[in-house]
Amino acid sequence: MNEQKIIIVGGGNVGLSFALLLAKQGIKSTLLEKSTYPTINPDDDTDRTHYLDTRNMALSRRTVQIYQQIGLWDELQSHACRIDTVKISEQDNFGKATLNKHEENVESFGHVIENSWLGRKLLLAVQANPLIELFDGTSVTDITQSAKNVTIFFTKQGEKEQSLTADLLVACDGQNSICRQLLGVKADFHDYEQMGIVSTVMTDQPHNHEAIERFSPTGLMAVLPLTDSTDKDGTHYRRSVVWVCKKGEEQQYLDNDEFFLQTLQKTFGERAGKFVKVGKRGAYPLVKVLAQQQVAGRCVIMGNSAHTLHPVAGQGFNLCMRDADTLAKMITQQVMRGENVGENAMLKTYEKRRKADQKRVILFCDTVVYGFTHRNPLVKVARNVGLIAFDKVPFVKPMVATFAMGLKS
């Protein structure tokens, strides 16, 4: 059989990772990205600026395993901070629960890494890989399919329209996916009417590899451990912050450092020590987007194009990575059998295989979001009793820990 062609649209963390997963198996791909990538010096490991954003990523144990398979984890680990303990509570209420790695007999519950560092290392790995052809600064204009192939049309920085024909197209181009729209695949949207504010803060106390999840009337707040650093004012300890507020209230947290720090302090108390400094902050609308189908002919919709979730519990990116890993393995098996990688029956099998894990994660995220923002006093009592039960009832913690680590999919 002639060498088969695979096109990936979307060069964010999922698209880059998927291309590397294929390359690890000796499978070539062509990757198209709308943004123009910067020139990065591979030797400059101290530069924390990047083309991405202010977010930090919580990588589950399963996602860490995937990066180990790719051979990239050693590159990522220097900027990754493990999570040994997870503490969950609700502001001004009695319920609380703790997950501890020793009790669950695991190495860790995962790691937190700066999105800028993850994206940097993925991009460098893709640029250095001869099996991946990279086109950045591209805009997809059309997609056509036949029984034998799929053709994508695009422009590149003002040049004439070009086209590429392949056996398979994988769309990883985000929650507002152009590919999904061009393929005529509808999506269900739900606006949580919330904004997620993300940043890095400094505290005066070590984080001890502890993640703190705190729920308030407005939503989730999380303080996660990051690799530490010493600044000009002395030793401070870096932590990632996710702050959820009502839409329309975000500007006060973005504009005023002192107000943001004071609000964090009031909400978290002394659990994280004293918040002494905050970095640049970004605000992101929280919207759930679910594609009504994830396979259309020879095209797969994957990553945030398929499912964009609320950031509660940090499950979205890890779910995308399990999708990417599964599809890469199925494509590899297809190649080894000498069969076409764009065969619709195989792609439909992939879609069906991933549904259970996706539904479980979506249900979990929505249950937590609605359960902890409901104002009904009886619901409030019930969820706090539930936290205590979660903390005390045997066999519940291991089940939830396994789920959160992505080890049951």
Tab-separated table of C-alpha atoms in Angstrom:
chain	number	residue	atom	x	y	z
A	1	MET	CA	0.000	0.000	0.000
A	2	ASN	CA	1.200	3.530	-0.751
A	3	GLU	CA	2.163	5.687	2.189
A	4	GLN	CA	-0.976	7.175	3.675
A	5	LYS	CA	-1.387	10.833	4.472
A	6	ILE	CA	-2.789	12.316	7.659
A	7	ILE	CA	-3.595	16.012	8.130
A	8	ILE	CA	-4.000	17.541	11.579
A	9	VAL	CA	-5.636	20.966	11.836
A	10	GLY	CA	-4.882	22.822	15.056
A	11	GLY	CA	-1.421	23.121	16.553
A	12	GLY	CA	-2.303	23.678	20.187
A	13	ASN	CA	-1.200	21.247	22.865
A	14	VAL	CA	-3.548	18.474	21.719
A	15	GLY	CA	-2.686	18.738	18.011
A	16	LEU	CA	1.063	18.891	18.690
A	17	SER	CA	0.833	15.937	21.078
A	18	PHE	CA	-1.180	13.888	18.588
A	19	ALA	CA	1.376	14.499	15.837
A	20	LEU	CA	4.133	13.333	18.193
A	21	LEU	CA	2.151	10.232	19.163
A	22	LEU	CA	1.890	9.293	15.476
A	23	ALA	CA	5.556	10.069	14.816
A	24	LYS	CA	6.575	7.815	17.712
A	25	GLN	CA	5.013	4.971	15.705
A	26	GLY	CA	6.772	6.051	12.507
A	27	ILE	CA	3.655	7.612	10.989
A	28	LYS	CA	3.974	10.905	9.099
A	29	SER	CA	1.545	13.788	9.413
A	30	THR	CA	1.039	17.337	8.186
A	31	LEU	CA	-0.022	19.861	10.815
A	32	LEU	CA	-1.743	23.181	10.040
A	33	GLU	CA	-1.977	25.925	12.666
A	34	LYS	CA	-3.719	29.297	12.398
A	35	SER	CA	-1.273	31.161	14.669
A	36	THR	CA	2.241	32.050	13.577
A	37	TYR	CA	4.691	30.309	15.844
A	38	PRO	CA	7.548	32.329	17.339
A	39	THR	CA	11.203	31.496	16.920
A	40	ILE	CA	12.260	29.682	20.075
A	41	ASN	CA	15.817	29.113	21.234
A	42	PRO	CA	15.981	25.477	22.415
A	43	ASP	CA	18.823	26.321	24.811
A	44	ASP	CA	16.958	29.066	26.645
A	45	ASP	CA	15.261	27.162	29.451
A	46	THR	CA	14.786	30.218	31.657
A	47	ASP	CA	12.432	32.165	29.390
A	48	ARG	CA	8.862	31.728	30.636
A	49	THR	CA	7.278	33.870	27.919
A	50	HIS	CA	5.562	32.099	25.075
A	51	TYR	CA	2.923	32.473	22.417
A	52	LEU	CA	0.254	30.765	24.504
A	53	ASP	CA	-1.309	32.216	27.661
A	54	THR	CA	-1.276	32.545	31.423
A	55	ARG	CA	-2.853	29.177	32.161
A	56	ASN	CA	-1.251	26.275	33.966
A	57	MET	CA	-2.146	22.680	33.165
A	58	ALA	CA	-2.970	19.907	35.633
A	59	LEU	CA	-1.670	16.717	34.036
A	60	SER	CA	-3.230	13.491	35.258
A	61	ARG	CA	-1.188	10.361	35.889
A	62	ARG	CA	-2.421	8.940	32.579
A	63	THR	CA	-1.363	12.071	30.676
A	64	VAL	CA	2.082	11.865	32.262
A	65	GLN	CA	2.275	8.252	31.081
A	66	ILE	CA	1.406	9.349	27.546
A	67	TYR	CA	4.228	11.900	27.530
A	68	GLN	CA	6.536	9.196	28.840
A	69	GLN	CA	5.509	7.045	25.861
A	70	ILE	CA	6.346	9.891	23.480
A	71	GLY	CA	9.725	10.283	25.199
A	72	LEU	CA	9.046	13.894	26.181
A	73	TRP	CA	8.458	13.652	29.917
A	74	ASP	CA	12.122	14.167	30.836
A	75	GLU	CA	11.939	17.497	28.976
A	76	LEU	CA	8.726	18.498	30.727
A	77	GLN	CA	9.503	17.321	34.231
A	78	SER	CA	11.830	20.178	35.181
A	79	HIS	CA	8.865	22.578	35.128
A	80	ALA	CA	6.275	20.115	36.446
A	81	CYS	CA	5.288	19.989	40.104
A	82	ARG	CA	3.691	16.819	41.420
A	83	ILE	CA	0.466	16.776	43.433
A	84	ASP	CA	0.743	14.605	46.549
A	85	THR	CA	-2.324	15.821	48.421
A	86	VAL	CA	-5.693	17.252	47.377
A	87	LYS	CA	-7.795	19.153	49.928
A	88	ILE	CA	-11.416	19.993	49.122
A	89	SER	CA	-13.714	22.265	51.124
A	90	GLU	CA	-16.496	24.837	50.835
A	91	GLN	CA	-16.210	28.390	52.091
A	92	ASP	CA	-18.021	29.017	55.395
A	93	ASN	CA	-19.219	25.408	55.671
A	94	PHE	CA	-18.274	22.298	57.584
A	95	GLY	CA	-17.658	19.750	54.839
A	96	LYS	CA	-14.123	18.864	53.821
A	97	ALA	CA	-12.192	15.970	52.351
A	98	THR	CA	-8.572	15.053	51.699
A	99	LEU	CA	-6.882	12.783	49.189
A	100	ASN	CA	-3.373	11.647	50.100
A	101	LYS	CA	-1.014	9.776	47.791
A	102	HIS	CA	0.214	7.503	50.577
A	103	GLU	CA	-3.311	6.427	51.490
A	104	GLU	CA	-4.076	5.714	47.836
A	105	ASN	CA	-0.693	4.059	47.315
A	106	VAL	CA	0.245	6.091	44.244
A	107	GLU	CA	3.374	7.999	43.272
A	108	SER	CA	1.327	11.186	42.887
A	109	PHE	CA	-2.082	12.308	41.638
A	110	GLY	CA	-0.495	14.085	38.692
A	111	HIS	CA	1.560	17.194	37.976
A	112	VAL	CA	0.966	20.897	37.373
A	113	ILE	CA	2.925	22.513	34.556
A	114	GLU	CA	2.917	25.969	33.032
A	115	ASN	CA	1.073	26.006	29.741
A	116	SER	CA	3.871	28.122	28.277
A	117	TRP	CA	6.466	25.467	29.100
A	118	LEU	CA	4.344	22.568	27.861
A	119	GLY	CA	3.585	24.362	24.582
A	120	ARG	CA	7.226	25.363	24.158
A	121	LYS	CA	8.534	21.822	24.541
A	122	LEU	CA	5.840	20.325	22.319
A	123	LEU	CA	6.545	22.852	19.577
A	124	LEU	CA	10.310	22.287	19.718
A	125	ALA	CA	9.773	18.525	19.529
A	126	VAL	CA	7.448	18.860	16.519
A	127	GLN	CA	9.787	21.255	14.697
A	128	ALA	CA	12.673	18.828	15.199
A	129	ASN	CA	10.740	15.740	14.046
A	130	PRO	CA	11.288	14.823	10.363
A	131	LEU	CA	7.994	12.903	10.255
A	132	ILE	CA	5.923	16.032	10.938
A	133	GLU	CA	5.430	18.744	8.314
A	134	LEU	CA	4.353	21.986	9.955
A	135	PHE	CA	2.443	24.867	8.335
A	136	ASP	CA	1.701	27.778	10.640
A	137	GLY	CA	-0.054	31.057	9.831
A	138	THR	CA	-2.723	29.172	7.871
A	139	SER	CA	-6.478	29.719	7.557
A	140	VAL	CA	-8.673	26.801	6.489
A	141	THR	CA	-11.215	27.854	3.867
A	142	ASP	CA	-12.922	24.625	2.780
A	143	ILE	CA	-13.012	20.844	3.163
A	144	THR	CA	-14.244	18.367	0.566
A	145	GLN	CA	-14.474	14.585	0.776
A	146	SER	CA	-14.837	11.613	-1.504
A	147	ALA	CA	-14.975	7.888	-0.824
A	148	LYS	CA	-11.198	7.703	-1.209
A	149	ASN	CA	-9.807	10.866	0.352
A	150	VAL	CA	-10.337	14.256	1.998
A	151	THR	CA	-9.066	17.574	0.637
A	152	ILE	CA	-8.483	20.666	2.714
A	153	PHE	CA	-8.140	24.167	1.225
A	154	PHE	CA	-6.259	26.913	3.060
A	155	THR	CA	-4.463	30.201	2.682
A	156	LYS	CA	-1.142	31.085	4.231
A	157	GLN	CA	-0.397	34.691	5.185
A	158	GLY	CA	-1.895	36.359	2.135
A	159	GLU	CA	-0.702	33.777	-0.412
A	160	LYS	CA	-2.977	32.140	-2.971
A	161	GLU	CA	-5.270	29.370	-1.795
A	162	GLN	CA	-3.565	25.986	-1.526
A	163	SER	CA	-4.904	22.473	-1.001
A	164	LEU	CA	-3.742	19.211	0.530
A	165	THR	CA	-5.313	15.802	-0.014
A	166	ALA	CA	-5.049	13.042	2.570
A	167	ASP	CA	-6.535	9.760	3.705
A	168	LEU	CA	-7.561	11.205	7.086
A	169	LEU	CA	-8.201	14.625	8.591
A	170	VAL	CA	-8.095	15.177	12.370
A	171	ALA	CA	-9.535	18.510	13.528
A	172	CYS	CA	-8.096	19.835	16.795
A	173	ASP	CA	-8.770	23.505	16.100
A	174	GLY	CA	-10.533	24.509	19.306
A	175	GLN	CA	-14.015	25.065	20.680
A	176	ASN	CA	-14.973	27.343	17.775
A	177	SER	CA	-13.589	24.831	15.266
A	178	ILE	CA	-13.706	26.018	11.662
A	179	CYS	CA	-13.298	22.419	10.514
A	180	ARG	CA	-16.317	21.309	12.516
A	181	GLN	CA	-18.381	24.053	10.906
A	182	LEU	CA	-17.134	23.293	7.383
A	183	LEU	CA	-17.962	19.618	7.881
A	184	GLY	CA	-21.514	20.578	8.835
A	185	VAL	CA	-21.230	19.029	12.292
A	186	LYS	CA	-23.427	20.783	14.818
A	187	ALA	CA	-22.436	21.394	18.425
A	188	ASP	CA	-24.360	21.976	21.631
A	189	PHE	CA	-23.288	25.077	23.570
A	190	HIS	CA	-23.932	25.900	27.214
A	191	ASP	CA	-22.738	29.180	28.718
A	192	TYR	CA	-22.062	28.843	32.451
A	193	GLU	CA	-22.221	32.658	32.739
A	194	GLN	CA	-18.856	32.471	34.480
A	195	MET	CA	-15.337	33.671	33.803
A	196	GLY	CA	-12.247	31.695	34.689
A	197	ILE	CA	-9.407	33.922	35.899
A	198	VAL	CA	-6.023	32.228	35.890
A	199	SER	CA	-2.665	33.386	37.152
A	200	THR	CA	0.427	32.508	39.142
A	201	VAL	CA	0.758	33.768	42.701
A	202	MET	CA	3.517	33.816	45.297
A	203	THR	CA	2.887	32.708	48.875
A	204	ASP	CA	5.076	32.944	51.952
A	205	GLN	CA	4.586	29.283	52.863
A	206	PRO	CA	5.732	26.170	50.932
A	207	HIS	CA	2.981	24.381	49.049
A	208	ASN	CA	4.229	20.926	50.109
A	209	HIS	CA	2.869	19.559	46.829
A	210	GLU	CA	-0.666	20.252	48.009
A	211	ALA	CA	-3.600	21.180	45.760
A	212	ILE	CA	-6.410	23.117	47.432
A	213	GLU	CA	-9.869	23.184	45.878
A	214	ARG	CA	-12.280	25.585	47.528
A	215	PHE	CA	-15.863	26.249	46.539
A	216	SER	CA	-17.592	29.588	47.052
A	217	PRO	CA	-21.052	30.866	46.064
A	218	THR	CA	-19.577	32.056	42.758
A	219	GLY	CA	-17.858	28.797	41.888
A	220	LEU	CA	-14.581	26.920	42.063
A	221	MET	CA	-11.310	28.324	43.321
A	222	ALA	CA	-8.151	26.250	43.157
A	223	VAL	CA	-4.604	26.828	44.289
A	224	LEU	CA	-2.200	24.303	42.794
A	225	PRO	CA	1.512	23.763	43.417
A	226	LEU	CA	4.126	24.962	40.925
A	227	THR	CA	7.904	24.675	40.819
A	228	ASP	CA	9.423	27.204	43.214
A	229	SER	CA	11.680	30.167	42.589
A	230	THR	CA	13.522	32.891	44.455
A	231	ASP	CA	12.738	36.484	43.523
A	232	LYS	CA	14.447	39.768	44.498
A	233	ASP	CA	12.320	40.010	47.647
A	234	GLY	CA	13.442	36.641	48.969
A	235	THR	CA	12.146	33.083	48.735
A	236	HIS	CA	8.492	32.848	47.773
A	237	TYR	CA	6.571	29.842	46.669
A	238	ARG	CA	4.783	29.758	43.343
A	239	ARG	CA	1.276	28.456	42.947
A	240	SER	CA	-1.212	28.331	40.128
A	241	VAL	CA	-4.581	29.961	40.762
A	242	VAL	CA	-7.904	29.284	39.065
A	243	TRP	CA	-10.589	31.744	40.175
A	244	VAL	CA	-14.145	31.486	38.874
A	245	CYS	CA	-16.411	34.532	39.062
A	246	LYS	CA	-19.674	35.638	37.520
A	247	LYS	CA	-19.448	37.039	34.028
A	248	GLY	CA	-19.140	40.811	34.224
A	249	GLU	CA	-17.238	40.798	37.523
A	250	GLU	CA	-13.855	39.832	36.124
A	251	GLN	CA	-12.405	43.276	35.417
A	252	GLN	CA	-11.913	44.195	39.068
A	253	TYR	CA	-9.784	41.087	39.528
A	254	LEU	CA	-7.776	41.788	36.391
A	255	ASP	CA	-7.083	45.465	37.081
A	256	ASN	CA	-6.260	45.519	40.782
A	257	ASP	CA	-3.492	43.276	42.141
A	258	GLU	CA	-4.170	44.121	45.771
A	259	PHE	CA	-7.903	43.509	45.479
A	260	PHE	CA	-7.279	40.139	43.840
A	261	LEU	CA	-4.817	39.097	46.560
A	262	GLN	CA	-7.143	40.242	49.339
A	263	THR	CA	-10.047	38.318	47.847
A	264	LEU	CA	-7.929	35.181	47.585
A	265	GLN	CA	-6.811	35.583	51.196
A	266	LYS	CA	-10.370	36.006	52.435
A	267	THR	CA	-11.559	32.952	50.534
A	268	PHE	CA	-8.693	30.586	51.367
A	269	GLY	CA	-7.793	31.849	54.818
A	270	GLU	CA	-4.391	30.608	55.931
A	271	ARG	CA	-4.587	27.293	54.063
A	272	ALA	CA	-1.970	28.434	51.563
A	273	GLY	CA	-0.179	30.898	53.829
A	274	LYS	CA	-0.120	34.555	52.915
A	275	PHE	CA	-0.602	35.570	49.275
A	276	VAL	CA	2.162	38.128	48.688
A	277	LYS	CA	2.340	38.664	44.926
A	278	VAL	CA	0.327	37.934	41.801
A	279	GLY	CA	1.421	37.782	38.176
A	280	LYS	CA	-0.319	38.577	34.921
A	281	ARG	CA	-3.903	37.383	34.836
A	282	GLY	CA	-6.053	36.124	31.999
A	283	ALA	CA	-9.847	35.763	31.896
A	284	TYR	CA	-11.645	33.128	29.865
A	285	PRO	CA	-15.407	32.651	29.334
A	286	LEU	CA	-16.503	29.256	30.641
A	287	VAL	CA	-18.589	27.530	28.019
A	288	LYS	CA	-19.359	23.859	27.475
A	289	VAL	CA	-19.191	22.828	23.813
A	290	LEU	CA	-20.077	19.284	22.744
A	291	ALA	CA	-19.915	18.221	19.101
A	292	GLN	CA	-22.981	16.169	18.178
A	293	GLN	CA	-20.724	13.736	16.349
A	294	GLN	CA	-16.981	13.196	16.367
A	295	VAL	CA	-16.594	11.404	13.046
A	296	ALA	CA	-17.739	12.707	9.662
A	297	GLY	CA	-16.600	10.563	6.733
A	298	ARG	CA	-12.794	10.569	6.766
A	299	CYS	CA	-12.614	13.283	9.399
A	300	VAL	CA	-12.284	13.040	13.164
A	301	ILE	CA	-13.186	15.930	15.462
A	302	MET	CA	-10.951	15.805	18.511
A	303	GLY	CA	-9.724	17.904	21.439
A	304	ASN	CA	-11.689	21.021	22.361
A	305	SER	CA	-13.342	20.830	18.945
A	306	ALA	CA	-15.135	17.723	20.215
A	307	HIS	CA	-15.642	18.665	23.872
A	308	THR	CA	-14.785	21.850	25.742
A	309	LEU	CA	-15.496	21.438	29.461
A	310	HIS	CA	-15.657	23.503	32.626
A	311	PRO	CA	-12.191	23.611	34.269
A	312	VAL	CA	-13.463	22.170	37.560
A	313	ALA	CA	-11.225	19.225	38.596
A	314	GLY	CA	-8.921	19.902	35.614
A	315	GLN	CA	-10.321	17.079	33.479
A	316	GLY	CA	-10.687	18.684	30.022
A	317	PHE	CA	-7.151	18.509	28.627
A	318	ASN	CA	-6.560	15.072	30.123
A	319	LEU	CA	-9.702	13.742	28.447
A	320	CYS	CA	-8.452	15.141	25.128
A	321	MET	CA	-5.111	13.398	25.619
A	322	ARG	CA	-6.798	10.046	26.195
A	323	ASP	CA	-8.745	10.580	22.963
A	324	ALA	CA	-5.505	11.362	21.108
A	325	ASP	CA	-3.721	8.336	22.539
A	326	THR	CA	-6.577	5.992	21.622
A	327	LEU	CA	-6.845	7.296	18.047
A	328	ALA	CA	-3.066	7.131	17.532
A	329	LYS	CA	-3.040	3.480	18.663
A	330	MET	CA	-5.951	2.581	16.391
A	331	ILE	CA	-4.298	4.298	13.412
A	332	THR	CA	-1.070	2.404	14.140
A	333	GLN	CA	-2.954	-0.895	14.179
A	334	GLN	CA	-4.655	0.050	10.911
A	335	VAL	CA	-1.293	0.782	9.275
A	336	MET	CA	0.183	-2.494	10.559
A	337	ARG	CA	-2.740	-4.395	9.026
A	338	GLY	CA	-2.221	-2.603	5.725
A	339	GLU	CA	-5.667	-1.026	5.898
A	340	ASN	CA	-6.718	2.544	5.185
A	341	VAL	CA	-6.430	4.975	8.102
A	342	GLY	CA	-9.483	6.909	6.936
A	343	GLU	CA	-11.769	3.903	6.878
A	344	ASN	CA	-15.079	5.095	8.309
A	345	ALA	CA	-15.815	1.851	10.174
A	346	MET	CA	-12.553	2.136	12.118
A	347	LEU	CA	-13.182	5.798	12.907
A	348	LYS	CA	-16.701	5.020	14.112
A	349	THR	CA	-15.233	2.324	16.366
A	350	TYR	CA	-12.913	4.971	17.828
A	351	GLU	CA	-15.869	7.279	18.438
A	352	LYS	CA	-17.837	4.538	20.179
A	353	ARG	CA	-14.831	3.406	22.213
A	354	ARG	CA	-14.273	6.886	23.648
A	355	LYS	CA	-17.916	7.695	24.451
A	356	ALA	CA	-18.089	6.055	27.899
A	357	ASP	CA	-15.049	7.915	29.233
A	358	GLN	CA	-16.246	11.208	27.759
A	359	LYS	CA	-19.770	10.881	29.163
A	360	ARG	CA	-18.413	9.982	32.599
A	361	VAL	CA	-16.133	13.020	32.716
A	362	ILE	CA	-18.785	15.426	31.376
A	363	LEU	CA	-21.325	14.181	33.943
A	364	PHE	CA	-18.786	14.480	36.755
A	365	CYS	CA	-17.834	18.060	35.823
A	366	ASP	CA	-21.438	19.223	35.506
A	367	THR	CA	-22.431	17.544	38.773
A	368	VAL	CA	-19.645	19.337	40.649
A	369	VAL	CA	-20.347	22.692	38.982
A	370	TYR	CA	-24.083	22.656	39.694
A	371	GLY	CA	-23.823	20.873	43.022
A	372	PHE	CA	-21.481	23.470	44.510
A	373	THR	CA	-23.150	26.594	43.133
A	374	HIS	CA	-26.721	25.680	44.118
A	375	ARG	CA	-27.946	28.141	46.763
A	376	ASN	CA	-30.674	25.921	48.288
A	377	PRO	CA	-29.827	25.421	52.011
A	378	LEU	CA	-30.791	21.740	51.899
A	379	VAL	CA	-28.521	21.170	48.906
A	380	LYS	CA	-25.721	22.976	50.753
A	381	VAL	CA	-26.091	20.670	53.761
A	382	ALA	CA	-26.283	17.615	51.505
A	383	ARG	CA	-23.072	18.440	49.626
A	384	ASN	CA	-21.153	19.096	52.844
A	385	VAL	CA	-22.370	15.800	54.297
A	386	GLY	CA	-21.317	14.274	50.993
A	387	LEU	CA	-17.793	15.679	51.380
A	388	ILE	CA	-17.518	14.156	54.838
A	389	ALA	CA	-18.851	10.834	53.552
A	390	PHE	CA	-16.349	10.955	50.700
A	391	ASP	CA	-13.597	11.479	53.258
A	392	LYS	CA	-14.692	8.662	55.576
A	393	VAL	CA	-16.498	5.934	53.630
A	394	PRO	CA	-14.165	3.083	52.563
A	395	PHE	CA	-13.554	2.363	48.867
A	396	VAL	CA	-14.964	5.724	47.696
A	397	LYS	CA	-11.653	7.590	47.632
A	398	PRO	CA	-9.757	4.972	45.588
A	399	MET	CA	-12.532	4.962	43.003
A	400	VAL	CA	-12.561	8.774	42.686
A	401	ALA	CA	-8.746	8.970	42.723
A	402	THR	CA	-8.493	6.414	39.912
A	403	PHE	CA	-11.036	8.388	37.897
A	404	ALA	CA	-9.272	11.724	38.492
A	405	MET	CA	-5.902	10.283	37.518
A	406	GLY	CA	-7.356	9.108	34.198
A	407	LEU	CA	-6.485	5.485	34.898
A	408	LYS	CA	-9.988	4.210	34.189
A	409	SER	CA	-11.089	5.022	30.650
